mmCIF file of C-alpha atoms (C1' of nucleotides) in Angstrom:
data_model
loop_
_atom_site.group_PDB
_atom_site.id
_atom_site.type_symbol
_atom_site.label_atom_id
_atom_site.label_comp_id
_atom_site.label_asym_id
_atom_site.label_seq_id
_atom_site.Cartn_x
_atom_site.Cartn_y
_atom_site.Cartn_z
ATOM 1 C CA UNK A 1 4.657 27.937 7.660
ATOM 2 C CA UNK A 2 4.017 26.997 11.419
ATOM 3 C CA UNK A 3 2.080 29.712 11.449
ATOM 4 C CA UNK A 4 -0.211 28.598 8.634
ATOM 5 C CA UNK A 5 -0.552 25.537 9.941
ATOM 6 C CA UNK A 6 -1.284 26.443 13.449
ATOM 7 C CA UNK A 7 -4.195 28.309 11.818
ATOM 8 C CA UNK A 8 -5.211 25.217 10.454
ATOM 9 C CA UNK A 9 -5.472 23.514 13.445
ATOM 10 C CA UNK A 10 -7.898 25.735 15.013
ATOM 11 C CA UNK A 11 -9.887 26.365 12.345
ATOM 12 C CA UNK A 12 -10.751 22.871 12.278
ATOM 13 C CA UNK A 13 -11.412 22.419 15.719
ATOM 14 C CA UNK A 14 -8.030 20.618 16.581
ATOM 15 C CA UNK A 15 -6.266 21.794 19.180
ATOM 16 C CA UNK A 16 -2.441 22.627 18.634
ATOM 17 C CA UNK A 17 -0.117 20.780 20.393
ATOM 18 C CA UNK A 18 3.894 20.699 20.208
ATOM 19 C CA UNK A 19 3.456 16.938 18.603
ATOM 20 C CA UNK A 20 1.567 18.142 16.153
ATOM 21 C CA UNK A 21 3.386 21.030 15.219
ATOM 22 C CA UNK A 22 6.777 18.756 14.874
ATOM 23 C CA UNK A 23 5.222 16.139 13.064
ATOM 24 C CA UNK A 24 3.699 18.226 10.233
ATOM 25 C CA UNK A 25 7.093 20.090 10.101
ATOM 26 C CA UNK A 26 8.909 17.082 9.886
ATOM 27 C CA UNK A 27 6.329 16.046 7.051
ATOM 28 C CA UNK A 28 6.997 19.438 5.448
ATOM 29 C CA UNK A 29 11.216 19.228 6.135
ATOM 30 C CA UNK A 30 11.597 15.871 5.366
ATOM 31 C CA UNK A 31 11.473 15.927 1.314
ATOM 32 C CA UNK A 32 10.510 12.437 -0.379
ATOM 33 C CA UNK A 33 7.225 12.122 0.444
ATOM 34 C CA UNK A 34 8.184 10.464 4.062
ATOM 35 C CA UNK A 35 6.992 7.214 5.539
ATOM 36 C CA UNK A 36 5.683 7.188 9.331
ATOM 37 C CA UNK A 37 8.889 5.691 9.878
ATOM 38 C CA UNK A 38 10.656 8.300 8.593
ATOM 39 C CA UNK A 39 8.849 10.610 10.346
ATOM 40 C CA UNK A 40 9.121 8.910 13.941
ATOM 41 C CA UNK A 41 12.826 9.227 13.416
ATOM 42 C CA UNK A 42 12.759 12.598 12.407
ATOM 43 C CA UNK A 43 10.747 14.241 15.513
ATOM 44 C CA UNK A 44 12.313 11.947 17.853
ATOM 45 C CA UNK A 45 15.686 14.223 17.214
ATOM 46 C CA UNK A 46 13.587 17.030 19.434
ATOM 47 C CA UNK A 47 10.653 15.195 20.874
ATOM 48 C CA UNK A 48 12.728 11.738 22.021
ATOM 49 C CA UNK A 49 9.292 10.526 24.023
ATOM 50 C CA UNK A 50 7.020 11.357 21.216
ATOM 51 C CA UNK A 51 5.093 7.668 20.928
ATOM 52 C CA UNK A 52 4.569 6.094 17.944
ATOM 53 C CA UNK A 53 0.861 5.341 18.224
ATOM 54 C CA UNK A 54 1.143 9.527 18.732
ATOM 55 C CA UNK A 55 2.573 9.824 15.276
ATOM 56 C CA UNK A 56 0.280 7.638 13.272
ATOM 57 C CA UNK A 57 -2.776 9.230 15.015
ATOM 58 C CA UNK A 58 -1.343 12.653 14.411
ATOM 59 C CA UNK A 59 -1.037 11.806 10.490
ATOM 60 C CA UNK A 60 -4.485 10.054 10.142
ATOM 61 C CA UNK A 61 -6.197 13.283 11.436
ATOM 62 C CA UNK A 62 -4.134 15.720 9.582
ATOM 63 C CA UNK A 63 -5.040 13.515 5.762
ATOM 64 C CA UNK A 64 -8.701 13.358 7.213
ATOM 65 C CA UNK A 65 -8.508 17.427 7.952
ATOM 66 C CA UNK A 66 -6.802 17.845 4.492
ATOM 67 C CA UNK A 67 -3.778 19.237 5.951
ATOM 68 C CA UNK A 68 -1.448 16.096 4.697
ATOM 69 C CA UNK A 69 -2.171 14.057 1.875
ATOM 70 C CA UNK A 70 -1.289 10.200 2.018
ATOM 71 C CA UNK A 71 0.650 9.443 -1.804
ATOM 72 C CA UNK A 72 -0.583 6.257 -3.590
ATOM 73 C CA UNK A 73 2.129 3.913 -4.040
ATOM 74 C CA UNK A 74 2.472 -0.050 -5.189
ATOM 75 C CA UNK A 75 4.084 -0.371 -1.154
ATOM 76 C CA UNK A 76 2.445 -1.669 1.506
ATOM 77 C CA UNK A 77 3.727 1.729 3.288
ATOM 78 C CA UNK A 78 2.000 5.192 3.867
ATOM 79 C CA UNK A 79 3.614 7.652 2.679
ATOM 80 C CA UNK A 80 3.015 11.320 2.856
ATOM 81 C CA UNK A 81 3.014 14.770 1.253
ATOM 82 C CA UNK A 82 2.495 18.656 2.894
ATOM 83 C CA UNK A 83 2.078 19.722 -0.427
ATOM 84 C CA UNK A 84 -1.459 20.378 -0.882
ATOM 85 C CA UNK A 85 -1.565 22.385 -4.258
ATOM 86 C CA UNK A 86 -2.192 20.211 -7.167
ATOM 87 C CA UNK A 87 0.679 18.684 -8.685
ATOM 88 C CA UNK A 88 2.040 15.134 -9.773
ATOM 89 C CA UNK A 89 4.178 12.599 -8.832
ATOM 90 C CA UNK A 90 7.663 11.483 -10.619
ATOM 91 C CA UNK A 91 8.000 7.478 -9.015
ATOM 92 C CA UNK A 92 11.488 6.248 -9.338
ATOM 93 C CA UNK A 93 11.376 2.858 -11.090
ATOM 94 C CA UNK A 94 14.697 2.276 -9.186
ATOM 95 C CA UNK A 95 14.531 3.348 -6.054
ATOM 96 C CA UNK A 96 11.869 5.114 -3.723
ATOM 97 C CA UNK A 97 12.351 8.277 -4.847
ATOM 98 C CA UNK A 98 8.970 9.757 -5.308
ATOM 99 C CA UNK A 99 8.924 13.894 -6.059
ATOM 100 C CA UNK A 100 6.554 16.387 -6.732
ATOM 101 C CA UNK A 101 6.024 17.678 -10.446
ATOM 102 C CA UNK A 102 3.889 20.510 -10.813
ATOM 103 C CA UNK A 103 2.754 21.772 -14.198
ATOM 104 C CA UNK A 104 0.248 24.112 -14.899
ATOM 105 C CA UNK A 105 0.079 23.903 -18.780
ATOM 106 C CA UNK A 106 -0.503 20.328 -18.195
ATOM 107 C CA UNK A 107 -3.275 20.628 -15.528
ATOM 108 C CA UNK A 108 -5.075 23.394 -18.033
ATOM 109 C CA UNK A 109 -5.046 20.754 -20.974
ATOM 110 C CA UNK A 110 -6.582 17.740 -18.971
ATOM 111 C CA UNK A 111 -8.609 19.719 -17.250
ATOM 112 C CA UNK A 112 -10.036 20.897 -20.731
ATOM 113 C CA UNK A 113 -9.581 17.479 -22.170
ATOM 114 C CA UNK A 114 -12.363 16.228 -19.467
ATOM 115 C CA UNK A 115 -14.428 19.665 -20.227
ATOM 116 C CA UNK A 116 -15.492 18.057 -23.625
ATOM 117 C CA UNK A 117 -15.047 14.036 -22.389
ATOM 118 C CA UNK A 118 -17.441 12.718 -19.667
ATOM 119 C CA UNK A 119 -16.613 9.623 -18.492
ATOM 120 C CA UNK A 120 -20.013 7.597 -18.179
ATOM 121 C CA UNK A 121 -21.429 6.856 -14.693
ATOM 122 C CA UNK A 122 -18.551 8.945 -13.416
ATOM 123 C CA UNK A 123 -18.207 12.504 -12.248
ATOM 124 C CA UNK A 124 -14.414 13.446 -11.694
ATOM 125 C CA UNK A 125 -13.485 15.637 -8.698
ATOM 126 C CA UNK A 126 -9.523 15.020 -9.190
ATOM 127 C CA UNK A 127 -6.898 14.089 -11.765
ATOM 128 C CA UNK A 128 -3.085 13.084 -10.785
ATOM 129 C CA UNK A 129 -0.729 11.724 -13.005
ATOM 130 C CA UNK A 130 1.816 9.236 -11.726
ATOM 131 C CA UNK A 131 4.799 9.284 -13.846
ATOM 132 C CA UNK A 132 7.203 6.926 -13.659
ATOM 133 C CA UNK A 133 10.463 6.600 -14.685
ATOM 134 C CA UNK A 134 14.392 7.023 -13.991
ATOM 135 C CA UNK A 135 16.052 9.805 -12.306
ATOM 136 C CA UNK A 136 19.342 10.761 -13.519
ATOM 137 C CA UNK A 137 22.134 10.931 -11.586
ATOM 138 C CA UNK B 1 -6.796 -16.688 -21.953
ATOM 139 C CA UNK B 2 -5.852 -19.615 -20.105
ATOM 140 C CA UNK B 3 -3.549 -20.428 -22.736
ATOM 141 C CA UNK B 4 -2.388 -17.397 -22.908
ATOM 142 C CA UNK B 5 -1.116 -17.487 -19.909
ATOM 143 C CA UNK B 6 0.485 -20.554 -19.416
ATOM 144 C CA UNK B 7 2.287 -19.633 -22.853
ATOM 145 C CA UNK B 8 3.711 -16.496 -20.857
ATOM 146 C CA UNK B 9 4.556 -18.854 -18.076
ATOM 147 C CA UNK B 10 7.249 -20.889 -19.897
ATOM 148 C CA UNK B 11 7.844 -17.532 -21.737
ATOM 149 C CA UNK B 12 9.273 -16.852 -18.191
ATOM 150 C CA UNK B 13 10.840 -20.144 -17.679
ATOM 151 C CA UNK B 14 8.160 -20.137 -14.701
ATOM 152 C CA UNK B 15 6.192 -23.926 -14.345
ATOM 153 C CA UNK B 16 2.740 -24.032 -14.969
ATOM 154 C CA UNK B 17 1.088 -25.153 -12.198
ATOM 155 C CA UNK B 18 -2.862 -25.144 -11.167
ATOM 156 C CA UNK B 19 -2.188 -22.917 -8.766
ATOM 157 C CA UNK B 20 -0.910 -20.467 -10.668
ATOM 158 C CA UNK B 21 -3.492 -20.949 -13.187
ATOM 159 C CA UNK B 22 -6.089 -20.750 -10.636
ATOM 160 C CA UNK B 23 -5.256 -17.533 -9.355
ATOM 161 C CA UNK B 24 -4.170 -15.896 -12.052
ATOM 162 C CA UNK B 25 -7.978 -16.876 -13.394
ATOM 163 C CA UNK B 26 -9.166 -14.911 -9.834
ATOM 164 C CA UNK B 27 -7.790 -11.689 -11.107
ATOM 165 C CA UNK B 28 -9.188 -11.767 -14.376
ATOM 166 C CA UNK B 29 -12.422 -12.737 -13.410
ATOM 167 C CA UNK B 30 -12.548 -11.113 -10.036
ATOM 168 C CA UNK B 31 -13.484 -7.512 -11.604
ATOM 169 C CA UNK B 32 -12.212 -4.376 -9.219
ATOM 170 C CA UNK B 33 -9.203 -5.237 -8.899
ATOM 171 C CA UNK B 34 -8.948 -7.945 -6.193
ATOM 172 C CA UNK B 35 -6.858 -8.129 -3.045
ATOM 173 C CA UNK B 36 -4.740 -11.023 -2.533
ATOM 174 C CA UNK B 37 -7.589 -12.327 0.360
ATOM 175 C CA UNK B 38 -10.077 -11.746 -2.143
ATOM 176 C CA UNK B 39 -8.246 -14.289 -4.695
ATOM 177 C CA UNK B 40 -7.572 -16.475 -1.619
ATOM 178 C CA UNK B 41 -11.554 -16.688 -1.316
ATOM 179 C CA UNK B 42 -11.815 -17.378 -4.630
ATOM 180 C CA UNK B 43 -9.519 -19.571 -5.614
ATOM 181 C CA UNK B 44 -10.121 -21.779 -2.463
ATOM 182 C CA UNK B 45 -13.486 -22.644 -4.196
ATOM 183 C CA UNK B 46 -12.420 -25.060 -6.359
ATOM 184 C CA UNK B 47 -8.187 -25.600 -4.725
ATOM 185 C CA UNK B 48 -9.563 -25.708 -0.607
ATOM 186 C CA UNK B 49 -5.897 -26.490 0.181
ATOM 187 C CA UNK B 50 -3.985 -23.630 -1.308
ATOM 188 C CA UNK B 51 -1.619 -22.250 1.162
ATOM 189 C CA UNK B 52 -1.922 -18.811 2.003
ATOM 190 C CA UNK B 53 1.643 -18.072 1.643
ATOM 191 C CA UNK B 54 1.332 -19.686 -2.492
ATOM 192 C CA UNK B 55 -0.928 -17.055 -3.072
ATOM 193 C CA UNK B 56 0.953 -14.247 -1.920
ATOM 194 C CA UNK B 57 4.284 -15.513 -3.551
ATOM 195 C CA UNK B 58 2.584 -16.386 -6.456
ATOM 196 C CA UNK B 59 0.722 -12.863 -7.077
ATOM 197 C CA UNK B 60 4.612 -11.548 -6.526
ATOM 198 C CA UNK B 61 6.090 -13.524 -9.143
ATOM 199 C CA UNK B 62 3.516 -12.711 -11.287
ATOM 200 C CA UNK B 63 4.362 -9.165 -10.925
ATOM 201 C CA UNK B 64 7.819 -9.601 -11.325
ATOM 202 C CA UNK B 65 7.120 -11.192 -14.685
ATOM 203 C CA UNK B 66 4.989 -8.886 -15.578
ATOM 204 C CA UNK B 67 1.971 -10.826 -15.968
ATOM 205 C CA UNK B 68 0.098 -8.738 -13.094
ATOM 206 C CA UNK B 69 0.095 -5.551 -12.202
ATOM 207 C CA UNK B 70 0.169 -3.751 -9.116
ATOM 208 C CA UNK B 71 -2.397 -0.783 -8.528
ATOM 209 C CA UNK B 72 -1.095 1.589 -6.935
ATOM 210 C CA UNK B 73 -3.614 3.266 -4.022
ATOM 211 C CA UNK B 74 -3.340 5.007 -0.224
ATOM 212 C CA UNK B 75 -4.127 1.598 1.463
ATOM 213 C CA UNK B 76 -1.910 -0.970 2.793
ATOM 214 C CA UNK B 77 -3.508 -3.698 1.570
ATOM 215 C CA UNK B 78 -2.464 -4.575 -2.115
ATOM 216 C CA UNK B 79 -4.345 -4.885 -4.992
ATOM 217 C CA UNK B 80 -3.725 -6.571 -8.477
ATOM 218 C CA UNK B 81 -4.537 -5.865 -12.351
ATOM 219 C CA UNK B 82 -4.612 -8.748 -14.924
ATOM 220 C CA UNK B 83 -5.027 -5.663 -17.272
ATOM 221 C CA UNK B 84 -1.512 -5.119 -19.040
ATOM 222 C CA UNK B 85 -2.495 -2.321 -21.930
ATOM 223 C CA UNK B 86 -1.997 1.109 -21.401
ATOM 224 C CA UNK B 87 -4.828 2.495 -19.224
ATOM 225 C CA UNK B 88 -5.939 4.442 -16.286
ATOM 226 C CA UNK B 89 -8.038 3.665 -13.344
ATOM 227 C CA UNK B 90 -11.208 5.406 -11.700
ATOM 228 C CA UNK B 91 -10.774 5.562 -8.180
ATOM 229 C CA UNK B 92 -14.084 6.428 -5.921
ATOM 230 C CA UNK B 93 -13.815 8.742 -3.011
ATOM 231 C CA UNK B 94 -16.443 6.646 -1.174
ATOM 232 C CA UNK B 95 -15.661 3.006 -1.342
ATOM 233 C CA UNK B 96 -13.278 1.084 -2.665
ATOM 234 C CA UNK B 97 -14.023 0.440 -6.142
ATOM 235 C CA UNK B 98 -11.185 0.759 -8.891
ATOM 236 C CA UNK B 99 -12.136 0.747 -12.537
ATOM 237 C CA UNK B 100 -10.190 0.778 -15.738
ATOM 238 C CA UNK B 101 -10.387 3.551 -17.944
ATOM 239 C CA UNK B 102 -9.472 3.002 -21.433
ATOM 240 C CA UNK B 103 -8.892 6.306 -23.523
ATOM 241 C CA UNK B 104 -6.512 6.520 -26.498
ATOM 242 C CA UNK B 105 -7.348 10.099 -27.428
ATOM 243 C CA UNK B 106 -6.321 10.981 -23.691
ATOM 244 C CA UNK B 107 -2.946 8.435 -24.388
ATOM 245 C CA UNK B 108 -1.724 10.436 -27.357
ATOM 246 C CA UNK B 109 -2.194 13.791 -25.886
ATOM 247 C CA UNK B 110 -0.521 12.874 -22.984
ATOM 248 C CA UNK B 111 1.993 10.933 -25.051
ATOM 249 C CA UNK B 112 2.303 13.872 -27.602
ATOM 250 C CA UNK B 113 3.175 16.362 -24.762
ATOM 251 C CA UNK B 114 5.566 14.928 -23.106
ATOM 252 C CA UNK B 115 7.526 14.249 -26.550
ATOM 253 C CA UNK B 116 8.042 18.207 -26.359
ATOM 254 C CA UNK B 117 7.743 19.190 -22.846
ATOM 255 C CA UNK B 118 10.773 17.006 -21.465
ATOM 256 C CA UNK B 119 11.156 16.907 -17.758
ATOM 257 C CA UNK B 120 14.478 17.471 -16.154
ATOM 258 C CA UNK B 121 16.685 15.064 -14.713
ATOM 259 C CA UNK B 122 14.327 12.567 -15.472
ATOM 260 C CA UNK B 123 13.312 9.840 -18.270
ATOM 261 C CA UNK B 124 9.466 8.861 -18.255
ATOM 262 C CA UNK B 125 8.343 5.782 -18.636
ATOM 263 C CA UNK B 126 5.237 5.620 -18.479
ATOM 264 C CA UNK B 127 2.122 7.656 -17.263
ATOM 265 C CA UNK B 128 -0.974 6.575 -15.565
ATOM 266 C CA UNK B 129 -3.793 8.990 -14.525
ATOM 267 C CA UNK B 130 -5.595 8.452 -11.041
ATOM 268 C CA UNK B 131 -8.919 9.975 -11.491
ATOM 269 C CA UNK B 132 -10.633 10.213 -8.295
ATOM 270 C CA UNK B 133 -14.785 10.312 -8.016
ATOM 271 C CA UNK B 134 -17.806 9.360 -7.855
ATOM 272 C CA UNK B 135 -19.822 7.117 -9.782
ATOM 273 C CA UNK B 136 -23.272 7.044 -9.906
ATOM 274 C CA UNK B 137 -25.277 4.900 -8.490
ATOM 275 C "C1'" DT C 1 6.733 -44.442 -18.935
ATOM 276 C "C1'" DT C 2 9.778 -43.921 -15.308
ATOM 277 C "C1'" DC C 3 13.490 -41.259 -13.195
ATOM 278 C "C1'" DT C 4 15.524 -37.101 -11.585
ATOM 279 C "C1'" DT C 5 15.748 -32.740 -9.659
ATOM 280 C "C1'" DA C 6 15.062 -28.042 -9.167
ATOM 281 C "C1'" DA C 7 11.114 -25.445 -8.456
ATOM 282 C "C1'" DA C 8 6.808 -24.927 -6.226
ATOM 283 C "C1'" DT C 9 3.395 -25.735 -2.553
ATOM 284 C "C1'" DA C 10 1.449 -26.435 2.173
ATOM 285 C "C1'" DG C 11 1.296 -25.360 6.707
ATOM 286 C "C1'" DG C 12 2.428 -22.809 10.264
ATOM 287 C "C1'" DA C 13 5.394 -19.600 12.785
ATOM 288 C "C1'" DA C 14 7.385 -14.993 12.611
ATOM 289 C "C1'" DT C 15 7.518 -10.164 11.281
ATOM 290 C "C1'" DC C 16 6.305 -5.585 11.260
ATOM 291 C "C1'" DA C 17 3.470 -1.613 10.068
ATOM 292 C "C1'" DT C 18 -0.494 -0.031 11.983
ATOM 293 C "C1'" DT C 19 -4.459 0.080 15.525
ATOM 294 C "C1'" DA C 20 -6.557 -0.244 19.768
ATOM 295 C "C1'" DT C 21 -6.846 0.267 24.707
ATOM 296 C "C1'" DC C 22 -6.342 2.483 28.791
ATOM 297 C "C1'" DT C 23 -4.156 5.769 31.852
ATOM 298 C "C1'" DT C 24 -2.097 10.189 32.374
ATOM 299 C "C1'" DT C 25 -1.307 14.734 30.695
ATOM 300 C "C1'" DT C 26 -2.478 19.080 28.625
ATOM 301 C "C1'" DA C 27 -4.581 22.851 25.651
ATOM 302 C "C1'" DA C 28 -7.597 26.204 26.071
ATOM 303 C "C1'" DA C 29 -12.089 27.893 27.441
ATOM 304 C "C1'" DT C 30 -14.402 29.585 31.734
ATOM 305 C "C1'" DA D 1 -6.741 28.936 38.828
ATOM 306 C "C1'" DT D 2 -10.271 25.430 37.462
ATOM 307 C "C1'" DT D 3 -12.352 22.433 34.516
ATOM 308 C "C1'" DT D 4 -12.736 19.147 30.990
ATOM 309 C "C1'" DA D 5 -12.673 17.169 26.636
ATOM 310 C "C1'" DA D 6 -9.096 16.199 23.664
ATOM 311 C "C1'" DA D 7 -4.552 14.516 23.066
ATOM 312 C "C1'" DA D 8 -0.439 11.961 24.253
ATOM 313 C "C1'" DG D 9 2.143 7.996 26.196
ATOM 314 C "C1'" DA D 10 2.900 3.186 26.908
ATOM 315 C "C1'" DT D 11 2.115 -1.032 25.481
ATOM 316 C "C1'" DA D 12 -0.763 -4.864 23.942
ATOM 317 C "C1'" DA D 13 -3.272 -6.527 19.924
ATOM 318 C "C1'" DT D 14 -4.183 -7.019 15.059
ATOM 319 C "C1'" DG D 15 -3.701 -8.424 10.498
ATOM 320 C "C1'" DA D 16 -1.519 -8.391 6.054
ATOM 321 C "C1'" DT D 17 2.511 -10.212 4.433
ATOM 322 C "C1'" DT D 18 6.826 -12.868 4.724
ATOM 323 C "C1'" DC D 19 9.643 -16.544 6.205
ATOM 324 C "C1'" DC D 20 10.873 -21.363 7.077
ATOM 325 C "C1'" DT D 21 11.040 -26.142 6.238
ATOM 326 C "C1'" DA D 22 9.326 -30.519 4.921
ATOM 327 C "C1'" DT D 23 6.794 -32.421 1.182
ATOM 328 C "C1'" DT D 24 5.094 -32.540 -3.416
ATOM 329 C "C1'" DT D 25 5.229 -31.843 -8.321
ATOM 330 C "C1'" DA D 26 6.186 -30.142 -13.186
ATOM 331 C "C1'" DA D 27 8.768 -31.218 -16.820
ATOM 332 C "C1'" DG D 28 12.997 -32.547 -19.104
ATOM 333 C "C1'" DA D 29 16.015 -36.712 -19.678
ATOM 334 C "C1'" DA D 30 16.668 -41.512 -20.015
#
DNA sequence: TTCTTAAATAGGAATCATTATCTTTTAAAT
DNA sequence: ATTTAAAAGATAATGATTCCTATTTAAGAA
């Protein structure tokens, strides 16, 4: 997984550094879809002088080299997600719970729903369903 | 729609004050789903003395009782929805236009597969589709 | 209509997540 | 080992949002 994502790294030009490294795996470790916050505390465990300005420049250039994805919330709060294979999100209408729901009969039948439906003036590149709702337990 | 409103105000046990008419008359009109600065620059047209602050407590409130809507996006600057039927939004890759997307076929589908396919552990409420794009022109 | 009062607003200070700046350090190519 | 552009660290600045408090007002009661 380190591995992978050191690949990453150089294929886009970005050289790999130990920040980097800890702050995707912390993305990755942490589950919940992680705030910077979050993550901050969580590297700081093994990198105690990491700097924040560090972390938040470390995240914006992993979303903008597609190796992080920043989830769309109602929160004035990033938040983010390693997961880069298409799936959905399950939002908590409790709590901040946000998890991952992956579906592939689902993805087949909208994706085949929008085969026949155009939407005018609009071509679509991406669909995500936000689901929300109440965890039990 | 005015009246509408200020019906769902006392609804709420909420007073109906021209600020909160004002602004509340931002977001409808206001298409793309407006920010709370862009309702400040609106509103301030024809109330020059509204207080920041009023605005942003106001929009909450509103939200709280369900009169607004939050839309949910990867920014942290808020946006708002005077559009309380069931519908999706059409989010550009480019800029940062939002647009409603009405579909009932797509609604029942949705709605009809998630009657069988249940998801464990958790009880949906309701399901909104991001569909990310471009439009034309 | 006037009175009463809790709720709402105005204005401005405070907060806090995020950005920007600038200096020092470092990954990695030569 | 050297070189150098990129990255990290430290900290100041920004800007959306929230908080605070005195003043005003909507709306029910008299």
């Amino acid at each position: 997984m380190a591995h992978f994502f050191r690949e990453k790294l150089k294929e886009k030009g970005l050289k790999v550094t130990p920040q980097r490294v800890a702050i995707y795996e912390a993305i990755v470790n942490l589950k919940n879809h992680p705030t910077a916050e979050n993550v901050i505390e969580y590297v700081k465990t093994n990198h105690p002088n990491i700097s924040v300005g560090t972390v938040y420049k470390v995240l914006d250039s992993l979303v903008e080299n597609e190796l992080l994805k920043k989830v769309k919330t109602e929160k004035d709060i990033m938040r983010y997600d390693a997961v880069l294979s298409n799936h959905h999100h399950l939002y908590c209408t409790e709590t901040e719970r946000i998890e991952d729901y992956e579906d592939e009969n689902l993805n087949e039948m909208i994706s085949n729903y929008f085969k026949n439906k155009k939407i005018k003036n609009f071509k679509v590149q991406d669909i995500k369903l936000q689901i929300t709702g109440k965890f039990n337990k």
